[in-house]
Amino acid sequence: MDRKIQIQGKWQRLFDSDLGAREFFTIITEHYSIALSGGSVSVSDITTKNKLSTKKGFKYLYTGDVSPDEKVLVALENGKHFYLFSLETLSLLKRVTLPRGYDSTDAYPSFSPGGSELIVPVSRYKDETLGYLFFLCRYDTQNYNLISMTEVSFNDFPAWPV
């Protein structure tokens, strides 16, 4: 049985549900293969298979996306932050904290088709009756400032495949 499941988006995004998997989430673009393993992000050249960069020391980086122009990688933490990396210089650009009281767990971010916005799914526990509330946060991709938050149903929440 194939443990990898393709997730919709511009790039091929694969989720490996095997808890022993070394590469938990992989994004394959025209030029790169990017593996997120929780504690690290590794970028390889898709043609030569040469590893270009590995960034370590993170916690719970399991999903991400690449901008349509292949210049920026977003890596979403199972928690309260997302990280932006330059694929041109292979350096960390920015760490962004999610809105206070919200976190992102078992979900994945997406760039808009034109790359002008980044959509980050977040949730918040409300109470025993309502359970979790789900939102999509839209960030501009110039400064990664929050533009809006829209409540969505769980069915419209971009969660990991079960």
One Martini backbone bead per residue (centre of mass of N, CA, C, O) as a GRO file, in nm:
protein
  162
    1MET     BB    1   0.096   0.036   0.023
    2ASP     BB    2   0.054   0.369  -0.029
    3ARG     BB    3   0.140   0.640   0.195
    4LYS     BB    4   0.102   0.847  -0.023
    5ILE     BB    5  -0.055   1.176  -0.060
    6GLN     BB    6  -0.205   1.389  -0.256
    7ILE     BB    7  -0.207   1.741  -0.256
    8GLN     BB    8  -0.350   2.009  -0.336
    9GLY     BB    9  -0.198   2.217  -0.592
   10LYS     BB   10   0.049   2.333  -0.783
   11TRP     BB   11   0.212   2.137  -0.631
   12GLN     BB   12   0.354   1.859  -0.531
   13ARG     BB   13   0.200   1.707  -0.243
   14LEU     BB   14   0.329   1.503   0.026
   15PHE     BB   15   0.194   1.262   0.252
   16ASP     BB   16   0.318   1.077   0.536
   17SER     BB   17   0.156   0.850   0.762
   18ASP     BB   18   0.417   0.743   0.863
   19LEU     BB   19   0.561   0.778   1.173
   20GLY     BB   20   0.859   0.671   1.055
   21ALA     BB   21   0.906   0.894   0.875
   22ARG     BB   22   1.148   1.111   0.753
   23GLU     BB   23   0.944   1.230   0.532
   24PHE     BB   24   0.644   1.378   0.590
   25PHE     BB   25   0.683   1.625   0.379
   26THR     BB   26   0.644   1.693   0.021
   27ILE     BB   27   0.776   1.919  -0.226
   28ILE     BB   28   0.716   1.948  -0.584
   29THR     BB   29   0.879   2.118  -0.829
   30GLU     BB   30   1.051   2.219  -1.100
   31HIS     BB   31   1.337   2.255  -0.903
   32TYR     BB   32   1.222   2.113  -0.631
   33SER     BB   33   1.287   1.927  -0.324
   34ILE     BB   34   1.087   1.932  -0.024
   35ALA     BB   35   1.164   1.847   0.316
   36LEU     BB   36   0.962   1.765   0.601
   37SER     BB   37   1.049   1.646   0.956
   38GLY     BB   38   0.991   1.881   1.186
   39GLY     BB   39   1.317   1.974   1.241
   40SER     BB   40   1.336   2.002   0.916
   41VAL     BB   41   1.472   2.153   0.607
   42SER     BB   42   1.496   2.025   0.269
   43VAL     BB   43   1.686   2.113  -0.026
   44SER     BB   44   1.650   2.002  -0.367
   45ASP     BB   45   1.744   1.918  -0.671
   46ILE     BB   46   1.547   1.775  -0.913
   47THR     BB   47   1.768   1.686  -1.122
   48THR     BB   48   2.038   1.606  -0.939
   49LYS     BB   49   1.964   1.559  -0.615
   50ASN     BB   50   2.099   1.783  -0.475
   51LYS     BB   51   2.178   1.920  -0.181
   52LEU     BB   52   2.135   2.265  -0.085
   53SER     BB   53   1.965   2.249   0.199
   54THR     BB   54   1.969   2.262   0.569
   55LYS     BB   55   1.730   2.315   0.828
   56LYS     BB   56   1.759   2.333   1.178
   57GLY     BB   57   1.575   2.349   1.496
   58PHE     BB   58   1.289   2.258   1.484
   59LYS     BB   59   0.927   2.241   1.553
   60TYR     BB   60   0.675   2.098   1.382
   61LEU     BB   61   0.753   2.079   1.068
   62TYR     BB   62   0.507   1.946   0.825
   63THR     BB   63   0.423   2.192   0.637
   64GLY     BB   64   0.365   2.342   0.296
   65ASP     BB   65   0.482   2.592   0.052
   66VAL     BB   66   0.513   2.734  -0.281
   67SER     BB   67   0.557   2.973  -0.471
   68PRO     BB   68   0.485   3.023  -0.804
   69ASP     BB   69   0.800   3.144  -0.846
   70GLU     BB   70   1.004   2.986  -0.648
   71LYS     BB   71   1.109   3.187  -0.391
   72VAL     BB   72   0.905   3.070  -0.162
   73LEU     BB   73   0.897   2.916   0.158
   74VAL     BB   74   0.649   2.758   0.352
   75ALA     BB   75   0.649   2.669   0.705
   76LEU     BB   76   0.435   2.483   0.911
   77GLU     BB   77   0.345   2.475   1.229
   78ASN     BB   78   0.254   2.280   1.498
   79GLY     BB   79   0.110   2.584   1.602
   80LYS     BB   80   0.221   2.947   1.615
   81HIS     BB   81   0.388   2.920   1.329
   82PHE     BB   82   0.569   3.060   1.048
   83TYR     BB   83   0.801   3.004   0.776
   84LEU     BB   84   1.040   3.187   0.574
   85PHE     BB   85   1.201   3.102   0.264
   86SER     BB   86   1.461   3.131   0.050
   87LEU     BB   87   1.529   2.985  -0.269
   88GLU     BB   88   1.773   3.167  -0.360
   89THR     BB   89   1.946   3.170  -0.063
   90LEU     BB   90   1.861   2.966   0.166
   91SER     BB   91   1.700   3.153   0.375
   92LEU     BB   92   1.580   3.303   0.648
   93LEU     BB   93   1.328   3.554   0.663
   94LYS     BB   94   1.074   3.454   0.857
   95ARG     BB   95   0.871   3.484   1.154
   96VAL     BB   96   0.527   3.397   1.217
   97THR     BB   97   0.264   3.486   1.418
   98LEU     BB   98  -0.019   3.391   1.514
   99PRO     BB   99  -0.300   3.454   1.630
  100ARG     BB  100  -0.419   3.500   1.923
  101GLY     BB  101  -0.542   3.178   2.028
  102TYR     BB  102  -0.410   3.037   1.779
  103ASP     BB  103  -0.372   2.740   1.572
  104SER     BB  104  -0.178   2.489   1.387
  105THR     BB  105  -0.328   2.168   1.316
  106ASP     BB  106  -0.326   1.947   1.073
  107ALA     BB  107  -0.224   2.157   0.843
  108TYR     BB  108  -0.219   2.361   0.531
  109PRO     BB  109  -0.070   2.579   0.326
  110SER     BB  110  -0.140   2.854   0.074
  111PHE     BB  111  -0.098   2.987  -0.219
  112SER     BB  112  -0.201   3.181  -0.434
  113PRO     BB  113  -0.201   3.165  -0.771
  114GLY     BB  114  -0.044   3.462  -0.785
  115GLY     BB  115   0.104   3.516  -0.485
  116SER     BB  116  -0.040   3.754  -0.296
  117GLU     BB  117  -0.124   3.512  -0.102
  118LEU     BB  118  -0.156   3.362   0.224
  119ILE     BB  119  -0.293   3.057   0.345
  120VAL     BB  120  -0.387   3.002   0.694
  121PRO     BB  121  -0.472   2.756   0.903
  122VAL     BB  122  -0.693   2.781   1.190
  123SER     BB  123  -0.756   2.724   1.546
  124ARG     BB  124  -1.019   2.699   1.812
  125TYR     BB  125  -1.117   2.645   2.124
  126LYS     BB  126  -1.427   2.688   2.270
  127ASP     BB  127  -1.608   2.422   2.357
  128GLU     BB  128  -1.795   2.143   2.425
  129THR     BB  129  -2.016   2.216   2.216
  130LEU     BB  130  -1.837   2.343   1.966
  131GLY     BB  131  -1.543   2.319   1.994
  132TYR     BB  132  -1.399   2.378   1.705
  133LEU     BB  133  -1.266   2.649   1.527
  134PHE     BB  134  -1.241   2.762   1.182
  135PHE     BB  135  -0.973   2.923   0.989
  136LEU     BB  136  -0.875   3.171   0.743
  137CYS     BB  137  -0.569   3.316   0.680
  138ARG     BB  138  -0.470   3.626   0.534
  139TYR     BB  139  -0.168   3.706   0.362
  140ASP     BB  140   0.056   3.906   0.262
  141THR     BB  141   0.358   3.889   0.037
  142GLN     BB  142   0.531   4.135   0.134
  143ASN     BB  143   0.499   4.122   0.485
  144TYR     BB  144   0.303   3.923   0.630
  145ASN     BB  145   0.020   4.039   0.680
  146LEU     BB  146  -0.279   4.049   0.814
  147ILE     BB  147  -0.596   4.071   0.649
  148SER     BB  148  -0.770   3.797   0.724
  149MET     BB  149  -1.060   3.625   0.882
  150THR     BB  150  -1.226   3.308   0.814
  151GLU     BB  151  -1.484   3.122   0.873
  152VAL     BB  152  -1.498   2.759   0.868
  153SER     BB  153  -1.545   2.456   0.791
  154PHE     BB  154  -1.403   2.156   0.819
  155ASN     BB  155  -1.444   2.088   0.508
  156ASP     BB  156  -1.270   2.377   0.441
  157PHE     BB  157  -1.024   2.255   0.582
  158PRO     BB  158  -0.674   2.217   0.532
  159ALA     BB  159  -0.619   1.898   0.598
  160TRP     BB  160  -0.498   1.625   0.666
  161PRO     BB  161  -0.498   1.322   0.569
  162VAL     BB  162  -0.662   1.013   0.685
   0.00000   0.00000   0.00000
